[in-house]
PDB file of C-alpha atoms in Angstrom:
ATOM      1  CA  GLY A 285      -2.791 -50.562  -4.938  1.00 68.00           C
ATOM      2  CA  ALA A 286      -3.890 -49.644  -1.723  1.00 87.00           C
ATOM      3  CA  VAL A 287      -7.922 -48.862  -1.543  1.00 93.00           C
ATOM      4  CA  VAL A 288      -9.131 -46.691   1.009  1.00 96.00           C
ATOM      5  CA  SER A 289     -13.077 -46.211   1.093  1.00 97.00           C
ATOM      6  CA  GLN A 290     -15.317 -43.266   2.522  1.00 98.00           C
ATOM      7  CA  HIS A 291     -18.920 -43.613   3.453  1.00 97.00           C
ATOM      8  CA  PRO A 292     -21.216 -41.725   2.975  1.00 98.00           C
ATOM      9  CA  SER A 293     -20.142 -40.013  -0.623  1.00 97.00           C
ATOM     10  CA  TRP A 294     -22.366 -37.438  -0.078  1.00 97.00           C
ATOM     11  CA  VAL A 295     -24.575 -36.335   2.928  1.00 97.00           C
ATOM     12  CA  ILE A 296     -27.172 -33.773   3.093  1.00 97.00           C
ATOM     13  CA  CYS A 297     -27.858 -32.496   6.812  1.00 96.00           C
ATOM     14  CA  LYS A 298     -29.966 -29.898   8.390  1.00 97.00           C
ATOM     15  CA  SER A 299     -28.116 -27.021  10.510  1.00 97.00           C
ATOM     16  CA  GLY A 300     -27.726 -28.179  14.047  1.00 97.00           C
ATOM     17  CA  THR A 301     -27.226 -31.734  13.456  1.00 97.00           C
ATOM     18  CA  SER A 302     -24.480 -34.232  13.879  1.00 97.00           C
ATOM     19  CA  VAL A 303     -22.755 -36.170  10.622  1.00 98.00           C
ATOM     20  CA  LYS A 304     -20.331 -39.019  10.781  1.00 98.00           C
ATOM     21  CA  ILE A 305     -18.230 -39.994   8.068  1.00 98.00           C
ATOM     22  CA  GLU A 306     -16.401 -43.399   8.131  1.00 97.00           C
ATOM     23  CA  CYS A 307     -13.240 -43.851   6.134  1.00 97.00           C
ATOM     24  CA  ARG A 308     -11.500 -47.539   5.940  1.00 96.00           C
ATOM     25  CA  SER A 309      -8.461 -48.865   4.564  1.00 94.00           C
ATOM     26  CA  LEU A 310      -9.914 -52.117   2.416  1.00 95.00           C
ATOM     27  CA  ASP A 311      -6.340 -53.922   1.826  1.00 91.00           C
ATOM     28  CA  PHE A 312      -3.950 -52.861   4.399  1.00 91.00           C
ATOM     29  CA  GLN A 313      -3.887 -51.932   7.905  1.00 91.00           C
ATOM     30  CA  ALA A 314      -3.614 -48.053   8.041  1.00 89.00           C
ATOM     31  CA  THR A 315      -0.935 -46.890  10.793  1.00 85.00           C
ATOM     32  CA  THR A 316      -2.170 -43.192  10.256  1.00 91.00           C
ATOM     33  CA  MET A 317      -4.977 -41.450   8.878  1.00 94.00           C
ATOM     34  CA  PHE A 318      -5.596 -38.203   7.652  1.00 95.00           C
ATOM     35  CA  TRP A 319      -8.675 -36.027   7.314  1.00 97.00           C
ATOM     36  CA  TYR A 320      -8.949 -33.119   4.692  1.00 96.00           C
ATOM     37  CA  ARG A 321     -11.365 -30.581   3.674  1.00 96.00           C
ATOM     38  CA  GLN A 322     -11.599 -28.844   0.408  1.00 95.00           C
ATOM     39  CA  PHE A 323     -13.813 -26.039  -0.857  1.00 92.00           C
ATOM     40  CA  PRO A 324     -14.116 -25.626  -4.610  1.00 88.00           C
ATOM     41  CA  LYS A 325     -11.401 -24.578  -6.449  1.00 84.00           C
ATOM     42  CA  GLN A 326      -9.126 -24.418  -3.560  1.00 87.00           C
ATOM     43  CA  SER A 327      -6.245 -26.668  -2.257  1.00 87.00           C
ATOM     44  CA  LEU A 328      -6.149 -29.365   0.124  1.00 91.00           C
ATOM     45  CA  MET A 329      -6.440 -28.338   3.980  1.00 92.00           C
ATOM     46  CA  LEU A 330      -5.373 -31.007   6.667  1.00 93.00           C
ATOM     47  CA  MET A 331      -7.686 -31.225   9.481  1.00 96.00           C
ATOM     48  CA  ALA A 332      -6.115 -33.728  11.760  1.00 95.00           C
ATOM     49  CA  THR A 333      -3.832 -36.635  11.879  1.00 93.00           C
ATOM     50  CA  SER A 334      -4.932 -39.785  13.745  1.00 91.00           C
ATOM     51  CA  ASN A 335      -2.805 -43.000  14.994  1.00 87.00           C
ATOM     52  CA  GLU A 336      -4.952 -45.981  15.856  1.00 83.00           C
ATOM     53  CA  GLY A 337      -5.703 -46.214  19.842  1.00 81.00           C
ATOM     54  CA  SER A 338      -4.393 -42.386  20.284  1.00 84.00           C
ATOM     55  CA  LYS A 339      -5.642 -38.923  20.299  1.00 88.00           C
ATOM     56  CA  ALA A 340      -5.986 -37.102  16.796  1.00 92.00           C
ATOM     57  CA  THR A 341      -3.689 -34.239  16.453  1.00 93.00           C
ATOM     58  CA  TYR A 342      -5.702 -31.562  15.256  1.00 95.00           C
ATOM     59  CA  GLU A 343      -4.038 -28.614  12.989  1.00 94.00           C
ATOM     60  CA  GLN A 344      -4.130 -24.930  14.180  1.00 93.00           C
ATOM     61  CA  GLY A 345      -7.541 -23.542  13.696  1.00 94.00           C
ATOM     62  CA  VAL A 346      -9.549 -26.775  13.566  1.00 95.00           C
ATOM     63  CA  GLU A 347     -11.666 -27.112  16.251  1.00 94.00           C
ATOM     64  CA  LYS A 348     -11.445 -30.310  18.101  1.00 93.00           C
ATOM     65  CA  ASP A 349     -14.602 -30.264  19.666  1.00 95.00           C
ATOM     66  CA  LYS A 350     -16.675 -29.756  16.253  1.00 96.00           C
ATOM     67  CA  PHE A 351     -14.685 -32.322  14.609  1.00 97.00           C
ATOM     68  CA  LEU A 352     -14.419 -35.268  16.690  1.00 96.00           C
ATOM     69  CA  ILE A 353     -11.817 -38.142  15.240  1.00 95.00           C
ATOM     70  CA  ASN A 354     -11.941 -41.532  16.544  1.00 91.00           C
ATOM     71  CA  HIS A 355      -9.335 -44.047  14.555  1.00 89.00           C
ATOM     72  CA  ALA A 356     -10.457 -47.064  16.669  1.00 84.00           C
ATOM     73  CA  SER A 357      -8.834 -49.825  14.582  1.00 90.00           C
ATOM     74  CA  LEU A 358      -5.932 -50.204  12.213  1.00 90.00           C
ATOM     75  CA  THR A 359      -8.813 -50.136   8.949  1.00 93.00           C
ATOM     76  CA  LEU A 360     -11.357 -47.513  10.624  1.00 94.00           C
ATOM     77  CA  SER A 361     -11.170 -43.853  11.327  1.00 94.00           C
ATOM     78  CA  THR A 362     -14.233 -41.610  11.630  1.00 95.00           C
ATOM     79  CA  LEU A 363     -14.948 -37.930  11.617  1.00 97.00           C
ATOM     80  CA  THR A 364     -18.064 -36.697  13.441  1.00 97.00           C
ATOM     81  CA  VAL A 365     -18.924 -32.912  12.282  1.00 98.00           C
ATOM     82  CA  THR A 366     -21.283 -31.931  15.386  1.00 97.00           C
ATOM     83  CA  SER A 367     -23.734 -29.429  15.405  1.00 97.00           C
ATOM     84  CA  ALA A 368     -23.059 -28.501  11.771  1.00 97.00           C
ATOM     85  CA  HIS A 369     -23.773 -25.296  10.228  1.00 97.00           C
ATOM     86  CA  PRO A 370     -23.843 -24.123   6.467  1.00 96.00           C
ATOM     87  CA  GLU A 371     -20.412 -23.096   6.593  1.00 96.00           C
ATOM     88  CA  ASP A 372     -19.120 -26.655   7.473  1.00 97.00           C
ATOM     89  CA  SER A 373     -20.555 -27.577   3.924  1.00 97.00           C
ATOM     90  CA  SER A 374     -17.444 -28.711   2.125  1.00 96.00           C
ATOM     91  CA  PHE A 375     -15.775 -31.779   0.372  1.00 97.00           C
ATOM     92  CA  TYR A 376     -14.210 -33.969   3.003  1.00 98.00           C
ATOM     93  CA  ILE A 377     -11.550 -36.667   2.028  1.00 97.00           C
ATOM     94  CA  CYS A 378      -9.607 -38.833   4.247  1.00 97.00           C
ATOM     95  CA  SER A 379      -6.370 -41.013   3.439  1.00 95.00           C
ATOM     96  CA  ALA A 380      -4.195 -43.525   4.831  1.00 94.00           C
ATOM     97  CA  ARG A 381      -0.798 -44.686   5.424  1.00 89.00           C
ATOM     98  CA  ALA A 382       0.707 -48.220   6.043  1.00 77.00           C
ATOM     99  CA  GLY A 383       4.115 -48.488   7.085  1.00 71.00           C
ATOM    100  CA  THR A 384       4.954 -47.193   3.526  1.00 72.00           C
ATOM    101  CA  TYR A 385       5.641 -43.482   2.479  1.00 80.00           C
ATOM    102  CA  GLU A 386       2.946 -43.259   0.237  1.00 87.00           C
ATOM    103  CA  GLN A 387      -0.650 -41.811   1.390  1.00 90.00           C
ATOM    104  CA  TYR A 388      -3.536 -43.123  -0.343  1.00 93.00           C
ATOM    105  CA  PHE A 389      -6.865 -40.988  -0.480  1.00 96.00           C
ATOM    106  CA  GLY A 390     -10.097 -42.149  -0.170  1.00 97.00           C
ATOM    107  CA  PRO A 391     -12.994 -41.030  -2.686  1.00 97.00           C
ATOM    108  CA  GLY A 392     -14.161 -38.246  -0.285  1.00 97.00           C
ATOM    109  CA  THR A 393     -17.714 -37.067   1.036  1.00 98.00           C
ATOM    110  CA  ARG A 394     -19.381 -33.980  -0.069  1.00 97.00           C
ATOM    111  CA  LEU A 395     -21.469 -32.782   3.105  1.00 97.00           C
ATOM    112  CA  THR A 396     -24.168 -29.947   2.653  1.00 97.00           C
ATOM    113  CA  VAL A 397     -25.526 -28.461   5.379  1.00 97.00           C
ATOM    114  CA  THR A 398     -29.101 -26.711   4.635  1.00 97.00           C
TER     115      THR A 398
ATOM    116  CA  GLN B  98       7.582 -19.179   2.467  1.00 75.00           C
ATOM    117  CA  LYS B  99       5.492 -21.848   1.652  1.00 83.00           C
ATOM    118  CA  GLU B 100       6.632 -25.391   2.127  1.00 90.00           C
ATOM    119  CA  VAL B 101       5.779 -26.526  -1.052  1.00 94.00           C
ATOM    120  CA  GLU B 102       5.383 -23.998  -4.299  1.00 94.00           C
ATOM    121  CA  GLN B 103       3.613 -25.005  -7.353  1.00 94.00           C
ATOM    122  CA  ASN B 104       3.049 -22.535 -10.532  1.00 87.00           C
ATOM    123  CA  SER B 105      -1.208 -22.741 -10.367  1.00 82.00           C
ATOM    124  CA  GLY B 106      -1.440 -22.422 -13.993  1.00 84.00           C
ATOM    125  CA  PRO B 107      -3.620 -23.177 -15.976  1.00 92.00           C
ATOM    126  CA  LEU B 108      -0.854 -25.056 -18.037  1.00 96.00           C
ATOM    127  CA  SER B 109      -2.187 -25.915 -21.609  1.00 97.00           C
ATOM    128  CA  VAL B 110      -0.634 -28.280 -24.334  1.00 97.00           C
ATOM    129  CA  PRO B 111      -1.699 -30.008 -27.408  1.00 98.00           C
ATOM    130  CA  GLU B 112      -2.723 -33.612 -27.297  1.00 98.00           C
ATOM    131  CA  GLY B 113       0.704 -35.562 -28.032  1.00 98.00           C
ATOM    132  CA  ALA B 114       2.810 -33.241 -26.534  1.00 98.00           C
ATOM    133  CA  ILE B 115       5.217 -33.085 -23.216  1.00 98.00           C
ATOM    134  CA  ALA B 116       3.512 -31.653 -20.031  1.00 97.00           C
ATOM    135  CA  SER B 117       5.922 -30.331 -17.688  1.00 97.00           C
ATOM    136  CA  LEU B 118       5.137 -29.531 -14.392  1.00 97.00           C
ATOM    137  CA  ASN B 119       7.275 -28.367 -11.547  1.00 96.00           C
ATOM    138  CA  CYS B 120       7.413 -28.111  -7.874  1.00 96.00           C
ATOM    139  CA  THR B 121      10.078 -26.807  -5.285  1.00 96.00           C
ATOM    140  CA  TYR B 122      10.192 -27.095  -1.491  1.00 96.00           C
ATOM    141  CA  SER B 123      11.521 -25.409   0.924  1.00 94.00           C
ATOM    142  CA  ASP B 124      13.049 -27.692   3.946  1.00 91.00           C
ATOM    143  CA  ARG B 125      16.083 -29.505   2.920  1.00 90.00           C
ATOM    144  CA  GLY B 126      15.194 -32.219   5.480  1.00 88.00           C
ATOM    145  CA  SER B 127      12.315 -33.485   3.110  1.00 90.00           C
ATOM    146  CA  GLN B 128      13.023 -37.019   2.314  1.00 88.00           C
ATOM    147  CA  SER B 129       9.893 -38.235   0.012  1.00 93.00           C
ATOM    148  CA  PHE B 130       8.123 -36.835  -2.998  1.00 96.00           C
ATOM    149  CA  PHE B 131       5.004 -37.489  -4.375  1.00 96.00           C
ATOM    150  CA  TRP B 132       2.856 -36.331  -7.098  1.00 97.00           C
ATOM    151  CA  TYR B 133      -0.803 -36.617  -7.289  1.00 97.00           C
ATOM    152  CA  ARG B 134      -3.538 -36.064  -9.943  1.00 97.00           C
ATOM    153  CA  GLN B 135      -6.968 -34.644  -8.866  1.00 97.00           C
ATOM    154  CA  TYR B 136     -10.165 -34.416 -11.431  1.00 96.00           C
ATOM    155  CA  SER B 137     -12.181 -31.874 -10.892  1.00 94.00           C
ATOM    156  CA  GLY B 138     -14.858 -33.062  -8.007  1.00 93.00           C
ATOM    157  CA  LYS B 139     -12.834 -36.227  -7.070  1.00 96.00           C
ATOM    158  CA  SER B 140     -10.100 -37.018  -4.400  1.00 96.00           C
ATOM    159  CA  PRO B 141      -6.374 -37.151  -5.228  1.00 96.00           C
ATOM    160  CA  GLU B 142      -4.848 -40.107  -6.990  1.00 95.00           C
ATOM    161  CA  LEU B 143      -0.925 -40.986  -6.313  1.00 94.00           C
ATOM    162  CA  ILE B 144       0.522 -41.445  -9.515  1.00 95.00           C
ATOM    163  CA  MET B 145       4.483 -41.186  -8.839  1.00 94.00           C
ATOM    164  CA  SER B 146       6.801 -41.396  -5.493  1.00 95.00           C
ATOM    165  CA  ILE B 147      10.425 -40.376  -5.540  1.00 96.00           C
ATOM    166  CA  TYR B 148      12.732 -40.751  -3.019  1.00 94.00           C
ATOM    167  CA  SER B 149      16.366 -40.417  -4.699  1.00 94.00           C
ATOM    168  CA  ASN B 150      18.250 -38.100  -6.697  1.00 96.00           C
ATOM    169  CA  GLY B 151      17.608 -38.248 -10.686  1.00 96.00           C
ATOM    170  CA  ASP B 152      14.439 -39.966 -12.830  1.00 97.00           C
ATOM    171  CA  LYS B 153      11.973 -42.564 -12.263  1.00 97.00           C
ATOM    172  CA  GLU B 154       9.661 -43.619 -15.120  1.00 97.00           C
ATOM    173  CA  ASP B 155       6.347 -45.256 -15.063  1.00 96.00           C
ATOM    174  CA  GLY B 156       4.528 -45.508 -18.084  1.00 97.00           C
ATOM    175  CA  ARG B 157       4.290 -42.098 -19.806  1.00 98.00           C
ATOM    176  CA  PHE B 158       5.074 -40.562 -16.546  1.00 98.00           C
ATOM    177  CA  THR B 159       8.941 -39.575 -15.506  1.00 98.00           C
ATOM    178  CA  ALA B 160       9.417 -37.920 -12.100  1.00 98.00           C
ATOM    179  CA  GLN B 161      12.672 -35.914 -11.563  1.00 98.00           C
ATOM    180  CA  LEU B 162      14.049 -34.988  -8.293  1.00 97.00           C
ATOM    181  CA  ASN B 163      16.724 -32.744  -7.760  1.00 96.00           C
ATOM    182  CA  LYS B 164      17.722 -32.581  -4.073  1.00 95.00           C
ATOM    183  CA  ALA B 165      20.625 -29.651  -4.306  1.00 94.00           C
ATOM    184  CA  SER B 166      18.236 -27.461  -5.679  1.00 95.00           C
ATOM    185  CA  GLN B 167      15.090 -28.740  -3.784  1.00 96.00           C
ATOM    186  CA  TYR B 168      12.983 -29.356  -7.143  1.00 95.00           C
ATOM    187  CA  VAL B 169      10.988 -32.192  -8.304  1.00 97.00           C
ATOM    188  CA  SER B 170       9.054 -31.868 -11.789  1.00 97.00           C
ATOM    189  CA  LEU B 171       6.712 -34.680 -13.338  1.00 98.00           C
ATOM    190  CA  LEU B 172       6.912 -34.763 -17.162  1.00 98.00           C
ATOM    191  CA  ILE B 173       3.774 -36.454 -18.960  1.00 98.00           C
ATOM    192  CA  ARG B 174       4.705 -37.725 -22.461  1.00 98.00           C
ATOM    193  CA  ASP B 175       2.091 -38.111 -25.224  1.00 98.00           C
ATOM    194  CA  SER B 176      -0.117 -36.020 -23.339  1.00 98.00           C
ATOM    195  CA  GLN B 177      -4.046 -37.092 -23.604  1.00 98.00           C
ATOM    196  CA  PRO B 178      -7.045 -35.218 -23.005  1.00 97.00           C
ATOM    197  CA  SER B 179      -7.744 -37.417 -20.149  1.00 97.00           C
ATOM    198  CA  ASP B 180      -4.464 -35.915 -18.409  1.00 98.00           C
ATOM    199  CA  SER B 181      -6.807 -32.619 -18.210  1.00 97.00           C
ATOM    200  CA  ALA B 182      -6.424 -32.653 -14.428  1.00 97.00           C
ATOM    201  CA  THR B 183      -4.790 -30.501 -11.079  1.00 96.00           C
ATOM    202  CA  TYR B 184      -1.466 -32.233 -10.388  1.00 97.00           C
ATOM    203  CA  LEU B 185      -0.565 -31.669  -6.836  1.00 96.00           C
ATOM    204  CA  CYS B 186       2.977 -32.182  -5.257  1.00 96.00           C
ATOM    205  CA  ALA B 187       3.591 -33.277  -1.988  1.00 95.00           C
ATOM    206  CA  VAL B 188       6.726 -33.515   0.396  1.00 94.00           C
ATOM    207  CA  LEU B 189       6.763 -35.778   3.414  1.00 91.00           C
ATOM    208  CA  ARG B 190       8.924 -34.504   6.015  1.00 85.00           C
ATOM    209  CA  GLY B 191       9.436 -36.135   9.307  1.00 78.00           C
ATOM    210  CA  GLY B 192       7.208 -39.114   9.931  1.00 75.00           C
ATOM    211  CA  ASN B 193       4.040 -37.954   9.568  1.00 78.00           C
ATOM    212  CA  GLN B 194       4.400 -34.245   8.034  1.00 84.00           C
ATOM    213  CA  PHE B 195       3.228 -34.100   4.432  1.00 88.00           C
ATOM    214  CA  TYR B 196       2.710 -30.855   3.037  1.00 91.00           C
ATOM    215  CA  PHE B 197       0.954 -30.395  -0.221  1.00 93.00           C
ATOM    216  CA  GLY B 198       1.347 -27.534  -2.751  1.00 93.00           C
ATOM    217  CA  THR B 199      -1.626 -25.643  -4.219  1.00 92.00           C
ATOM    218  CA  GLY B 200      -1.812 -27.728  -7.456  1.00 94.00           C
ATOM    219  CA  THR B 201      -1.015 -26.873 -11.226  1.00 96.00           C
ATOM    220  CA  SER B 202      -4.087 -27.138 -13.695  1.00 96.00           C
ATOM    221  CA  LEU B 203      -3.470 -28.593 -16.859  1.00 97.00           C
ATOM    222  CA  THR B 204      -5.660 -28.474 -20.161  1.00 97.00           C
ATOM    223  CA  VAL B 205      -4.584 -30.926 -23.265  1.00 98.00           C
ATOM    224  CA  ILE B 206      -6.022 -29.876 -26.096  1.00 97.00           C
ATOM    225  CA  PRO B 207      -7.404 -32.086 -28.372  1.00 96.00           C
TER     226      PRO B 207
END
């Protein structure tokens, strides 16, 4: 099956700093990658959709200047949380699609901002 | 009206029984349908996809799609305690428009 990795799996940072999360498709080329956020016991919330080489499309209410997404290649997308605040603490999950319909999720990154 | 609706549960079934999970969607233009399993603290894992009306079986899992009724279901036969998780229904509409339900929590009681 298709494998998607994320790094780091967990990170603790201080308020005001920036954190970068990497998402890689390991055995396929991802035409589209998605970034989600999930708070405890809540459903997935789509943050943005990105296609390789083009700007990400952000969902309503998601600040594009705070959550910077770069889809640099067909196997790598990054999410940078800038000037992180405690309310940004969450479980961030990326997913990727090849040319098929399925969407495969990475293992997630747990961010804690102190 | 939500794009995808699921009963949040919790749904409890005894070990060995059939668990039935249901999902409805609002847009008749939806073209592809997926079931994901999410264990607590983990990311979702794709377990089934279905694209045409009828049943699709994979091991203990059977997905059923009825486009006329805008209904998709997942049956888990011979349920095991390891099946205890939240099951997410997802619908693809258009090129990249995925919509997820809020999930149904399943507990399989030994």
